Amino acid sequence: MRAATSTPPADAGVGAGGTAVDTHCPYCALQCGMTLSPAGRASVRVRPRDPSAGGLCQKGWTSAALLGSPARLTTPLVRDGGTLRPASWDEALGLVASRIKKIFAERGPDAVAVFGGGGLTNEKAYLLGKFARVALGTSQVDYNGRFCMSSAAAAAHRAFGLDRGLPFPLADLEGADAVLLAGANPAETMPPFLSRLRRATDAGGLIVVDPRRTPTAERAALHLAPAPGTDLALALGILHAVVAGGRLDHAYVAGRTTGFEETWRVAAAWWPERAERVTGVAAADQRRAAAILSEAASAYVLTARGVEQHATGVDTAGAWINLALALGLPGRRGSGWGCLTGQGNGQGGREHGQKADQLPGYRKIDDPAARAHVARVWGIEPSALPGPGRSAFELLDALGTDDGPSALLVFGSNPVVSAPHSARVADRLAALDLLVVSDIVLSETARTADVVLPITQWAEEDGTLTNLEGRVLLRRRALAPPPGVRTDLEVLHDLAVRLGQPPERFPADPETVFTELRAASEGGPADYSGVTWDRLRAGERLHWPVPRQPEHDKPEHGKPEHGKPEHGKPEHDKPEHPGTPRLFLDRFAHPDGRARFAAVDHKGPAEPPDEEFPLYAITGRVLQHYQSGAQTRRVEELRTAVPEAYAEVHPDTARRAGLSDGAAAAVVGRRGQVVVPVRCVPTMRPDVVFLPFHFPGAQRANLVTNPALDPVSRMPEFKVCAVRLTPAGEREAR
Ligand code: SF4
């Protein structure tokens, strides 16, 4: 076992002197457990623990290095004469509050916007949404999770009436004989996850759908490599093969679903040979996929960003759900459909109110009953709650325009690197009257801010996150933060008070915030009312919904149920609902209890290749980096391993462009160009250029990505746009 070490702040606190603290990795939605052991003041040792069944990936092992990073911000910064200079908290927050008040007076509350992140804890996501709706009174709040999971979430709502990434525990996958992974590359994004698929892999049951031969595809018995933007046609072809091959689960379809006939009317026209002409995937391979899935005793269909990040992302995710329904998988123990969430709190972050159309508990902001419930918890009139606001890209695109916000507060996000058409987003940020960024380092977005607020990071604060299986986890503080930084919750509390709110309405203590979140979520789809930090501290595995147990259903006072430990709480305060590891076993969440097929058809990418831009650009991740790279690019081991972006292409594609391996190339699209070295990879499709998206400046993949939005989820089409490849520096005739 390898231990990673780093130098923590000088006043390392809770875990100092070698006291081990159980917590969770700061990065992806797997939320691997780890034990941090700060040894004196010299180093932080990282050891894996539950639920990291397969150990940690390189990002997790090196995560402690960020705690002692010299790049860490420890004092607020304010822009003065064009440059950022250190300031006191009082000056920085006073400046933010006075500028917001001025903008309110001139243009009203919707002139101030808030942009959150899928890495924020549940408590932060909750308080941020409340801050926006109550302290600012603005409807203009959304978050970067819109870029990440919103299409699968919308498709799951449509099909099942409820969205939880995996509606079953991760451990269930260990019994699978067959798993189809569509648009997912866990060998790089969350390597320990692959240990859950060992049985399916060994049994020859792993099917991977990806235009690239990724490290995940290398392990598959069957790799299907469709042309970018044609996954929906491929899903239709496999569905056709299932039905035409007599593999439809008639009893399940008749007993547990609706809408199959309409769906089949579309899919009947997608016989595998036709799907082959559109996708490039051999008809025989489509039939083989249908056979592997239908003949397995235990099978799962799992999707991720490769399916979702399209202008047809909801329908594409829906097409894979249709396939799972036709095979009778969802809502059965030992089989199912699920979506692999990306960001650390991608699940909880979309449940508690930082999304433009939602209130806590996964409630809809335009639902009168939901508004009344949340307004009651917040102590305001329902009429005081704003309505739905703009979605993430639409919000960023409106900044500084005549009818858009003129101030933006950013928490836990770096849109200058992570938003599509990022040069335009940078222009919109520059047009603001006020940009405030709360971050641990001077990210590319923070560099452009008027005020930068230095905040605590993962191991310096307590909070809960909800991982990809809907399990609520307690991330615990292991170190005292460096002097000068504050938590996001303290920042929101201080700003709310300066904007005239009563201090008790915006608590800064995370457990107190969670207690309020429980009440706000009670009765909603994502009901956390029965979750307490004491239950989490005691190690209970709680998957939502966890409703509060009615008083009369509780065990007799003073007698612990099932031998569970007492946690120092009076019995009448202790909820006992065991949580819901598996959803839909008896019924789906629609009023009739049935799942819905969706009659979806192939449309193709919004920007197909043409004579001028003959290649597809696709984007994705590498093992060593996370999201915009703001954290991982500052960890030496990770930066050294992958210091920059590159364009992965087939050697013939490079040769035709006059490029050799390692040469500097311009990947030129309609919105801009990315300048990166070429990496020749013989397994690449000759019509595809792959760009990792973790890098800044001229290497930003999002300089070329297309902000075309899905009409339902409003998720941009990150995954495919048209480009050409040329040697860098060659003048482009435009
Ligand atoms: S990045 Fe994800 S897979 Fe890697 S250690 Fe962290 S939680 Fe686990």
XYZ file of C-alpha atoms in Angstrom, residues 215-492:
278
model
C -8.721 1.768 -21.532
C -12.263 0.703 -20.547
C -13.008 -0.507 -24.080
C -9.735 -2.486 -23.995
C -11.216 -4.660 -21.242
C -14.499 -5.313 -23.043
C -15.530 -8.510 -24.769
C -17.323 -6.305 -27.265
C -16.365 -2.735 -28.142
C -18.917 -0.880 -30.248
C -17.419 2.320 -31.713
C -20.205 4.382 -33.273
C -19.578 7.605 -35.152
C -19.886 10.496 -32.696
C -23.476 11.625 -32.239
C -25.020 8.364 -33.450
C -25.442 6.504 -30.150
C -29.212 6.860 -30.345
C -29.290 5.058 -33.697
C -27.098 2.323 -32.222
C -29.460 1.868 -29.254
C -32.362 1.611 -31.722
C -30.475 -1.002 -33.743
C -29.811 -3.130 -30.655
C -33.434 -2.728 -29.530
C -34.496 -3.925 -32.975
C -32.185 -6.918 -32.628
C -33.716 -7.725 -29.224
C -37.289 -7.656 -30.514
C -36.622 -9.295 -33.894
C -34.523 -11.967 -32.185
C -37.423 -12.950 -29.907
C -35.628 -11.580 -26.853
C -38.270 -9.052 -25.700
C -39.409 -9.635 -22.103
C -43.125 -9.694 -22.930
C -44.351 -10.283 -19.386
C -42.318 -7.388 -17.964
C -43.280 -5.026 -20.791
C -46.963 -5.878 -20.349
C -46.931 -5.800 -16.564
C -44.584 -2.957 -15.667
C -44.385 -0.491 -18.581
C -46.379 1.647 -20.980
C -45.567 3.051 -24.410
C -43.813 0.084 -26.004
C -45.989 0.094 -29.144
C -45.157 3.719 -30.017
C -41.476 3.076 -29.353
C -41.480 -0.032 -31.508
C -43.120 1.906 -34.349
C -39.886 3.979 -34.445
C -37.437 1.166 -33.676
C -38.974 -1.172 -36.248
C -37.401 1.016 -38.937
C -33.932 0.624 -37.385
C -32.981 -2.895 -38.363
C -29.291 -3.438 -37.506
C -28.082 -3.125 -41.102
C -29.629 0.345 -41.324
C -28.146 1.263 -37.946
C -24.790 0.011 -39.251
C -24.941 2.446 -42.182
C -25.471 5.381 -39.778
C -23.240 4.351 -36.880
C -20.527 2.266 -38.513
C -21.138 -0.526 -35.955
C -21.487 -3.918 -37.630
C -24.996 -5.384 -37.544
C -23.535 -8.655 -36.282
C -22.048 -6.823 -33.293
C -25.396 -5.206 -32.528
C -27.023 -8.655 -32.517
C -24.215 -9.992 -30.354
C -24.790 -7.206 -27.829
C -28.506 -8.059 -27.750
C -27.652 -11.721 -27.167
C -25.115 -11.072 -24.404
C -27.523 -8.849 -22.482
C -30.609 -11.008 -22.900
C -28.899 -14.314 -22.127
C -27.241 -13.079 -18.913
C -28.901 -14.025 -15.659
C -27.943 -10.606 -14.299
C -27.503 -7.652 -16.678
C -27.188 -3.883 -16.431
C -27.194 -0.977 -18.895
C -25.155 1.966 -17.581
C -24.713 5.343 -19.296
C -22.580 8.430 -18.702
C -21.526 11.743 -20.283
C -20.835 10.295 -23.717
C -24.546 9.597 -24.016
C -25.760 12.767 -22.383
C -23.678 15.667 -23.638
C -25.576 16.090 -26.874
C -28.317 18.374 -28.134
C -30.338 15.121 -28.138
C -28.949 13.909 -24.798
C -32.293 13.251 -23.102
C -33.571 11.189 -26.015
C -30.254 9.350 -26.326
C -30.292 8.417 -22.633
C -33.962 7.498 -23.156
C -33.037 5.157 -26.010
C -30.696 3.198 -23.723
C -33.427 3.103 -21.054
C -35.814 1.718 -23.724
C -33.331 -1.083 -24.358
C -33.116 -1.857 -20.625
C -36.928 -1.866 -20.350
C -37.306 -4.168 -23.354
C -34.965 -6.609 -21.614
C -36.930 -6.286 -18.376
C -33.991 -4.987 -16.340
C -35.039 -1.880 -14.306
C -36.722 -2.423 -10.966
C -35.539 -6.007 -10.601
C -33.032 -7.138 -8.014
C -29.788 -8.073 -9.756
C -30.362 -6.073 -12.932
C -31.122 -2.516 -13.987
C -30.365 0.737 -15.744
C -28.234 3.423 -14.145
C -26.247 6.544 -14.866
C -22.677 7.029 -13.636
C -22.585 10.464 -12.021
C -19.381 12.441 -12.582
C -18.769 15.203 -10.059
C -18.129 14.491 -6.378
C -21.593 15.618 -5.330
C -23.186 15.414 -8.753
C -26.106 13.544 -7.168
C -26.749 15.611 -4.025
C -25.820 18.823 -5.824
C -28.808 18.443 -8.117
C -31.278 17.674 -5.356
C -31.161 20.595 -2.969
C -31.940 23.766 -4.805
C -28.993 25.293 -6.673
C -30.590 24.350 -10.013
C -32.636 26.977 -11.852
C -35.849 24.941 -11.797
C -35.628 23.180 -8.443
C -36.166 23.543 -4.723
C -34.666 21.290 -2.010
C -35.667 17.638 -1.916
C -35.673 17.470 -5.728
C -38.876 19.519 -5.771
C -39.953 21.575 -8.772
C -39.904 25.315 -8.274
C -43.094 25.775 -10.302
C -45.068 23.321 -8.146
C -47.319 25.353 -5.769
C -47.240 22.660 -3.063
C -43.431 22.491 -3.220
C -43.154 26.276 -3.000
C -45.493 26.365 0.000
C -43.525 23.658 1.820
C -40.096 25.202 1.272
C -41.334 28.743 1.954
C -42.698 27.519 5.294
C -39.310 26.032 6.222
C -37.571 29.248 5.162
C -40.025 31.495 7.007
C -41.154 33.452 3.956
C -44.311 33.752 1.874
C -44.487 31.413 -1.148
C -45.103 34.469 -3.307
C -41.661 35.775 -2.283
C -39.956 32.813 -3.984
C -38.773 33.602 -7.514
C -39.752 31.287 -10.368
C -37.468 29.265 -12.638
C -34.402 31.020 -14.013
C -32.074 30.540 -16.964
C -30.169 27.281 -17.410
C -26.375 27.283 -16.957
C -25.173 28.139 -20.462
C -28.098 30.476 -21.124
C -27.278 32.245 -17.868
C -23.584 32.584 -18.718
C -24.471 33.695 -22.240
C -26.758 36.450 -20.933
C -24.218 38.022 -18.547
C -23.621 41.683 -19.193
C -26.333 41.905 -21.861
C -29.205 44.417 -21.722
C -31.654 42.017 -20.122
C -29.129 39.728 -18.443
C -27.484 39.847 -15.021
C -24.752 42.408 -14.444
C -23.317 40.683 -11.357
C -22.346 37.040 -10.828
C -21.272 35.124 -7.738
C -19.430 31.863 -8.522
C -19.032 29.035 -6.005
C -17.194 25.809 -6.812
C -16.916 26.275 -10.566
C -14.450 27.427 -13.211
C -16.588 28.248 -16.275
C -13.774 29.979 -18.175
C -12.378 26.477 -18.753
C -15.421 24.235 -18.298
C -18.215 25.988 -20.217
C -18.822 25.340 -23.918
C -17.807 28.060 -26.384
C -15.546 29.249 -23.597
C -14.167 32.303 -25.399
C -17.697 33.683 -25.560
C -18.253 32.885 -21.888
C -15.016 34.718 -20.998
C -16.277 37.732 -22.984
C -19.601 37.659 -21.133
C -17.821 37.499 -17.749
C -15.700 40.479 -18.785
C -18.869 42.465 -19.526
C -20.120 42.164 -15.927
C -20.162 45.052 -13.470
C -19.288 42.652 -10.663
C -17.773 39.159 -10.690
C -17.183 37.459 -7.331
C -15.441 34.074 -7.184
C -15.152 31.902 -4.106
C -12.350 29.340 -4.554
C -9.348 27.654 -2.964
C -6.923 28.706 -5.734
C -6.736 31.470 -8.312
C -8.581 29.569 -11.034
C -8.855 30.906 -14.575
C -12.270 32.345 -13.648
C -11.006 33.810 -10.365
C -8.235 35.618 -12.252
C -10.881 37.679 -14.040
C -12.916 38.470 -10.907
C -13.443 41.778 -9.137
C -13.436 40.049 -5.763
C -11.908 36.655 -4.888
C -12.843 34.956 -1.611
C -10.461 32.276 -0.251
C -12.293 29.299 1.181
C -11.647 26.036 2.968
C -11.227 22.793 1.061
C -12.478 19.249 1.538
C -10.333 18.009 4.442
C -10.692 21.275 6.351
C -14.470 21.216 6.760
C -17.359 18.892 7.560
C -20.233 18.225 5.207
C -22.284 15.569 3.467
C -22.195 14.396 -0.134
C -24.434 11.946 -1.930
C -22.538 9.539 -4.110
C -23.510 7.965 -7.419
C -25.647 5.280 -5.735
C -27.685 7.839 -3.787
C -25.884 7.085 -0.516
C -25.403 10.027 1.839
C -21.804 10.229 3.084
C -20.176 12.333 5.770
C -16.992 14.028 4.642
C -15.156 14.946 7.806
C -12.676 17.603 8.739
C -9.172 16.279 9.324
C -7.212 19.530 9.532
C -7.777 23.074 10.663
C -7.827 25.436 7.699
C -4.997 27.897 7.173
C -5.487 31.253 8.863
C -7.384 33.693 6.695
C -9.758 31.349 4.900
C -13.456 30.837 5.604
C -16.001 28.219 4.639
C -18.493 28.832 1.841
C -21.222 28.619 4.474
C -19.568 31.418 6.471
C -19.286 33.498 3.302
C -22.992 33.023 2.527
